[in-house]
Amino acid sequence: MQRRSTRSFADRPLSIAQVALMVWAAQGQTTGERRSCPSAHALYPLTLTVVAGNVDGLAAGAYRYDAERDVLTLIADGDHRDRVAGTTLADHAWLRRAAALLLLSGDLEAAAQHFADQPPVGRRGARYVWLEAGHAGQSIYLQAAEAGLGAVLVAGFDDDRLLGLTPAIVPSGQHPLALLGVGHPADRQS
């Protein structure tokens, strides 16, 4: 098993092709309207934001992934890795060194409304969103391992600080769920 959490990243850039593999693994469209990760009732309440800082072929910035078109759209230019990593509770020093951060956020309200009739009433939808975020995170881990890259999922961040970043990194109306650092592991020379 090659999948491990990586907390020490080399100062080597990812390629845009490697980033494309990661985002597709998390939320990419497969056939028809289906995506690479399961979603209850095919609701797909997740949004994937790439915070790129050291990616060949992709300018530093925050990008929103559009699964239907398989494209990244710039939402904020400049390197925001340090600011985003700075919202974590204990992981700032090493997480900011990842070549890219992948932020998973979700529309908990839409899911709550969609599954409102399922017990426990009013709470079932949030459970499905969290499970979907787990599927997406694991897919990123597995794709990173396959590509010889390192990845780590961080859920310990200050939601209010992350939501309050200007320019906004988390989409309006969404809740931050997970932050993944991706890059070349520092202990690998290849």
Tab-separated table of C-alpha atoms in Angstrom:
chain	number	residue	atom	x	y	z
A	1	MET	CA	0.000	0.000	0.000
A	2	GLN	CA	1.561	3.279	-1.147
A	3	ARG	CA	-1.097	5.647	0.229
A	4	ARG	CA	0.297	7.561	3.189
A	5	SER	CA	-0.182	11.023	4.650
A	6	THR	CA	2.648	13.345	3.650
A	7	ARG	CA	3.550	16.270	5.891
A	8	SER	CA	6.884	17.198	4.353
A	9	PHE	CA	6.864	18.492	0.794
A	10	ALA	CA	9.777	19.082	-1.578
A	11	ASP	CA	10.090	22.452	-3.289
A	12	ARG	CA	9.341	20.879	-6.684
A	13	PRO	CA	6.441	21.987	-8.827
A	14	LEU	CA	3.559	19.782	-9.756
A	15	SER	CA	2.682	19.676	-13.424
A	16	ILE	CA	-0.693	20.910	-14.554
A	17	ALA	CA	-1.341	17.338	-15.739
A	18	GLN	CA	-0.796	16.045	-12.181
A	19	VAL	CA	-3.226	18.625	-10.802
A	20	ALA	CA	-5.726	17.649	-13.506
A	21	LEU	CA	-5.515	14.016	-12.363
A	22	MET	CA	-6.161	15.017	-8.737
A	23	VAL	CA	-9.207	17.168	-9.470
A	24	TRP	CA	-10.650	14.612	-11.856
A	25	ALA	CA	-10.196	11.867	-9.253
A	26	ALA	CA	-12.120	13.962	-6.727
A	27	GLN	CA	-14.980	15.302	-8.833
A	28	GLY	CA	-14.433	14.479	-12.511
A	29	GLN	CA	-17.257	13.539	-14.810
A	30	THR	CA	-17.177	9.938	-15.998
A	31	THR	CA	-20.148	8.936	-18.168
A	32	GLY	CA	-23.265	10.965	-18.699
A	33	GLU	CA	-23.737	13.113	-15.637
A	34	ARG	CA	-21.971	10.688	-13.292
A	35	ARG	CA	-18.781	11.631	-11.503
A	36	SER	CA	-15.726	9.811	-10.216
A	37	CYS	CA	-17.051	9.790	-6.621
A	38	PRO	CA	-20.455	8.570	-5.478
A	39	SER	CA	-23.075	11.111	-4.461
A	40	ALA	CA	-26.407	10.372	-2.767
A	41	HIS	CA	-29.186	10.852	-5.359
A	42	ALA	CA	-26.492	12.235	-7.707
A	43	LEU	CA	-26.885	15.595	-5.941
A	44	TYR	CA	-23.149	16.454	-6.162
A	45	PRO	CA	-23.153	19.160	-3.468
A	46	LEU	CA	-19.343	19.429	-3.333
A	47	THR	CA	-17.188	22.146	-4.832
A	48	LEU	CA	-13.468	21.679	-5.372
A	49	THR	CA	-11.183	24.698	-5.192
A	50	VAL	CA	-7.517	24.431	-6.166
A	51	VAL	CA	-5.167	26.823	-4.386
A	52	ALA	CA	-2.124	26.604	-6.660
A	53	GLY	CA	1.252	28.046	-5.817
A	54	ASN	CA	3.899	25.809	-7.345
A	55	VAL	CA	2.355	24.255	-10.454
A	56	ASP	CA	4.067	24.297	-13.858
A	57	GLY	CA	1.627	25.578	-16.468
A	58	LEU	CA	-0.800	27.077	-13.943
A	59	ALA	CA	-0.331	30.578	-12.552
A	60	ALA	CA	-0.489	30.955	-8.789
A	61	GLY	CA	-4.091	31.492	-7.779
A	62	ALA	CA	-7.307	29.973	-6.493
A	63	TYR	CA	-9.314	28.094	-9.108
A	64	ARG	CA	-12.771	26.548	-9.051
A	65	TYR	CA	-13.109	23.146	-10.741
A	66	ASP	CA	-16.025	22.797	-13.169
A	67	ALA	CA	-16.631	19.048	-13.502
A	68	GLU	CA	-19.050	19.354	-16.412
A	69	ARG	CA	-16.506	21.186	-18.556
A	70	ASP	CA	-13.413	19.674	-16.878
A	71	VAL	CA	-11.789	23.099	-16.482
A	72	LEU	CA	-10.327	25.251	-13.745
A	73	THR	CA	-11.604	28.835	-13.553
A	74	LEU	CA	-9.520	31.488	-11.813
A	75	ILE	CA	-11.355	33.068	-8.872
A	76	ALA	CA	-8.424	34.857	-7.196
A	77	ASP	CA	-4.957	35.418	-8.631
A	78	GLY	CA	-1.790	35.192	-6.561
A	79	ASP	CA	-0.414	32.599	-4.171
A	80	HIS	CA	-2.962	32.043	-1.367
A	81	ARG	CA	-1.433	28.877	0.115
A	82	ASP	CA	0.005	30.647	3.153
A	83	ARG	CA	-3.280	32.440	3.934
A	84	VAL	CA	-5.350	29.263	3.545
A	85	ALA	CA	-2.886	27.122	5.528
A	86	GLY	CA	-2.892	29.880	8.160
A	87	THR	CA	-6.509	29.055	8.982
A	88	THR	CA	-5.539	25.587	10.218
A	89	LEU	CA	-5.398	24.871	13.919
A	90	ALA	CA	-1.900	23.348	13.968
A	91	ASP	CA	-0.695	22.583	10.445
A	92	HIS	CA	0.311	25.950	8.957
A	93	ALA	CA	4.112	25.535	9.028
A	94	TRP	CA	4.225	22.491	6.754
A	95	LEU	CA	0.911	22.660	4.856
A	96	ARG	CA	1.823	25.967	3.186
A	97	ARG	CA	4.747	24.167	1.516
A	98	ALA	CA	2.511	21.823	-0.488
A	99	ALA	CA	2.608	22.705	-4.192
A	100	ALA	CA	-1.192	22.957	-4.219
A	101	LEU	CA	-4.027	22.840	-1.721
A	102	LEU	CA	-7.319	21.245	-2.676
A	103	LEU	CA	-10.278	22.570	-0.725
A	104	LEU	CA	-13.481	20.556	-0.600
A	105	SER	CA	-16.567	22.528	0.388
A	106	GLY	CA	-20.216	21.589	0.289
A	107	ASP	CA	-23.709	22.990	0.158
A	108	LEU	CA	-25.075	21.537	3.396
A	109	GLU	CA	-28.319	23.510	3.145
A	110	ALA	CA	-29.194	22.164	-0.307
A	111	ALA	CA	-28.509	18.627	0.883
A	112	ALA	CA	-30.583	19.159	4.039
A	113	GLN	CA	-33.506	20.345	1.924
A	114	HIS	CA	-33.137	17.554	-0.622
A	115	PHE	CA	-33.172	14.843	2.065
A	116	ALA	CA	-35.497	16.643	4.501
A	117	ASP	CA	-37.979	13.755	4.632
A	118	GLN	CA	-35.370	11.164	5.672
A	119	PRO	CA	-34.817	10.537	9.375
A	120	PRO	CA	-33.242	12.002	11.334
A	121	VAL	CA	-35.396	14.786	9.953
A	122	GLY	CA	-33.378	17.778	8.814
A	123	ARG	CA	-29.989	16.154	9.388
A	124	ARG	CA	-29.648	13.292	6.890
A	125	GLY	CA	-28.420	15.496	4.037
A	126	ALA	CA	-25.376	16.742	5.940
A	127	ARG	CA	-24.317	13.142	6.581
A	128	TYR	CA	-24.339	12.434	2.848
A	129	VAL	CA	-22.251	15.535	2.109
A	130	TRP	CA	-19.615	14.551	4.669
A	131	LEU	CA	-19.489	11.007	3.273
A	132	GLU	CA	-19.066	12.350	-0.253
A	133	ALA	CA	-16.209	14.574	0.912
A	134	GLY	CA	-14.576	11.461	2.401
A	135	HIS	CA	-14.902	9.629	-0.903
A	136	ALA	CA	-13.374	12.570	-2.783
A	137	GLY	CA	-10.524	12.892	-0.283
A	138	GLN	CA	-9.680	9.203	-0.523
A	139	SER	CA	-9.735	9.394	-4.318
A	140	ILE	CA	-7.217	12.257	-4.169
A	141	TYR	CA	-5.002	10.202	-1.832
A	142	LEU	CA	-5.130	7.183	-4.143
A	143	GLN	CA	-4.449	9.215	-7.288
A	144	ALA	CA	-1.532	10.945	-5.567
A	145	ALA	CA	-0.067	7.575	-4.534
A	146	GLU	CA	-0.466	6.262	-8.081
A	147	ALA	CA	1.401	9.314	-9.421
A	148	GLY	CA	4.196	9.049	-6.821
A	149	LEU	CA	3.013	12.209	-5.072
A	150	GLY	CA	2.234	12.948	-1.470
A	151	ALA	CA	-1.090	14.083	-0.059
A	152	VAL	CA	-2.521	14.843	3.346
A	153	LEU	CA	-6.042	15.696	4.471
A	154	VAL	CA	-6.485	18.377	7.120
A	155	ALA	CA	-9.863	18.922	8.752
A	156	GLY	CA	-8.554	20.976	11.668
A	157	PHE	CA	-9.120	24.528	10.490
A	158	ASP	CA	-11.005	27.525	11.810
A	159	ASP	CA	-14.149	27.546	9.669
A	160	ASP	CA	-14.891	31.219	10.337
A	161	ARG	CA	-11.353	32.343	9.427
A	162	LEU	CA	-11.412	30.249	6.244
A	163	LEU	CA	-14.846	31.590	5.311
A	164	GLY	CA	-13.669	35.133	6.067
A	165	LEU	CA	-10.664	35.173	3.741
A	166	THR	CA	-10.666	38.027	1.235
A	167	PRO	CA	-10.735	37.381	-1.627
A	168	ALA	CA	-13.130	34.542	-0.832
A	169	ILE	CA	-11.748	31.052	-1.350
A	170	VAL	CA	-14.822	29.122	-0.153
A	171	PRO	CA	-17.855	29.600	-2.433
A	172	SER	CA	-20.715	31.642	-1.019
A	173	GLY	CA	-23.272	29.473	0.773
A	174	GLN	CA	-20.879	26.550	1.176
A	175	HIS	CA	-19.276	25.004	4.232
A	176	PRO	CA	-15.551	24.065	4.232
A	177	LEU	CA	-15.177	20.302	4.720
A	178	ALA	CA	-11.574	19.276	4.044
A	179	LEU	CA	-8.280	20.733	2.915
A	180	LEU	CA	-5.741	18.526	1.173
A	181	GLY	CA	-2.114	19.386	0.577
A	182	VAL	CA	-0.617	17.775	-2.521
A	183	GLY	CA	2.975	17.790	-3.752
A	184	HIS	CA	6.189	15.857	-4.131
A	185	PRO	CA	7.211	14.234	-0.839
A	186	ALA	CA	10.425	15.739	0.554
A	187	ASP	CA	11.952	12.303	1.145
A	188	ARG	CA	11.717	11.238	-2.527
A	189	GLN	CA	14.331	12.417	-4.969
A	190	SER	CA	12.679	11.175	-8.188
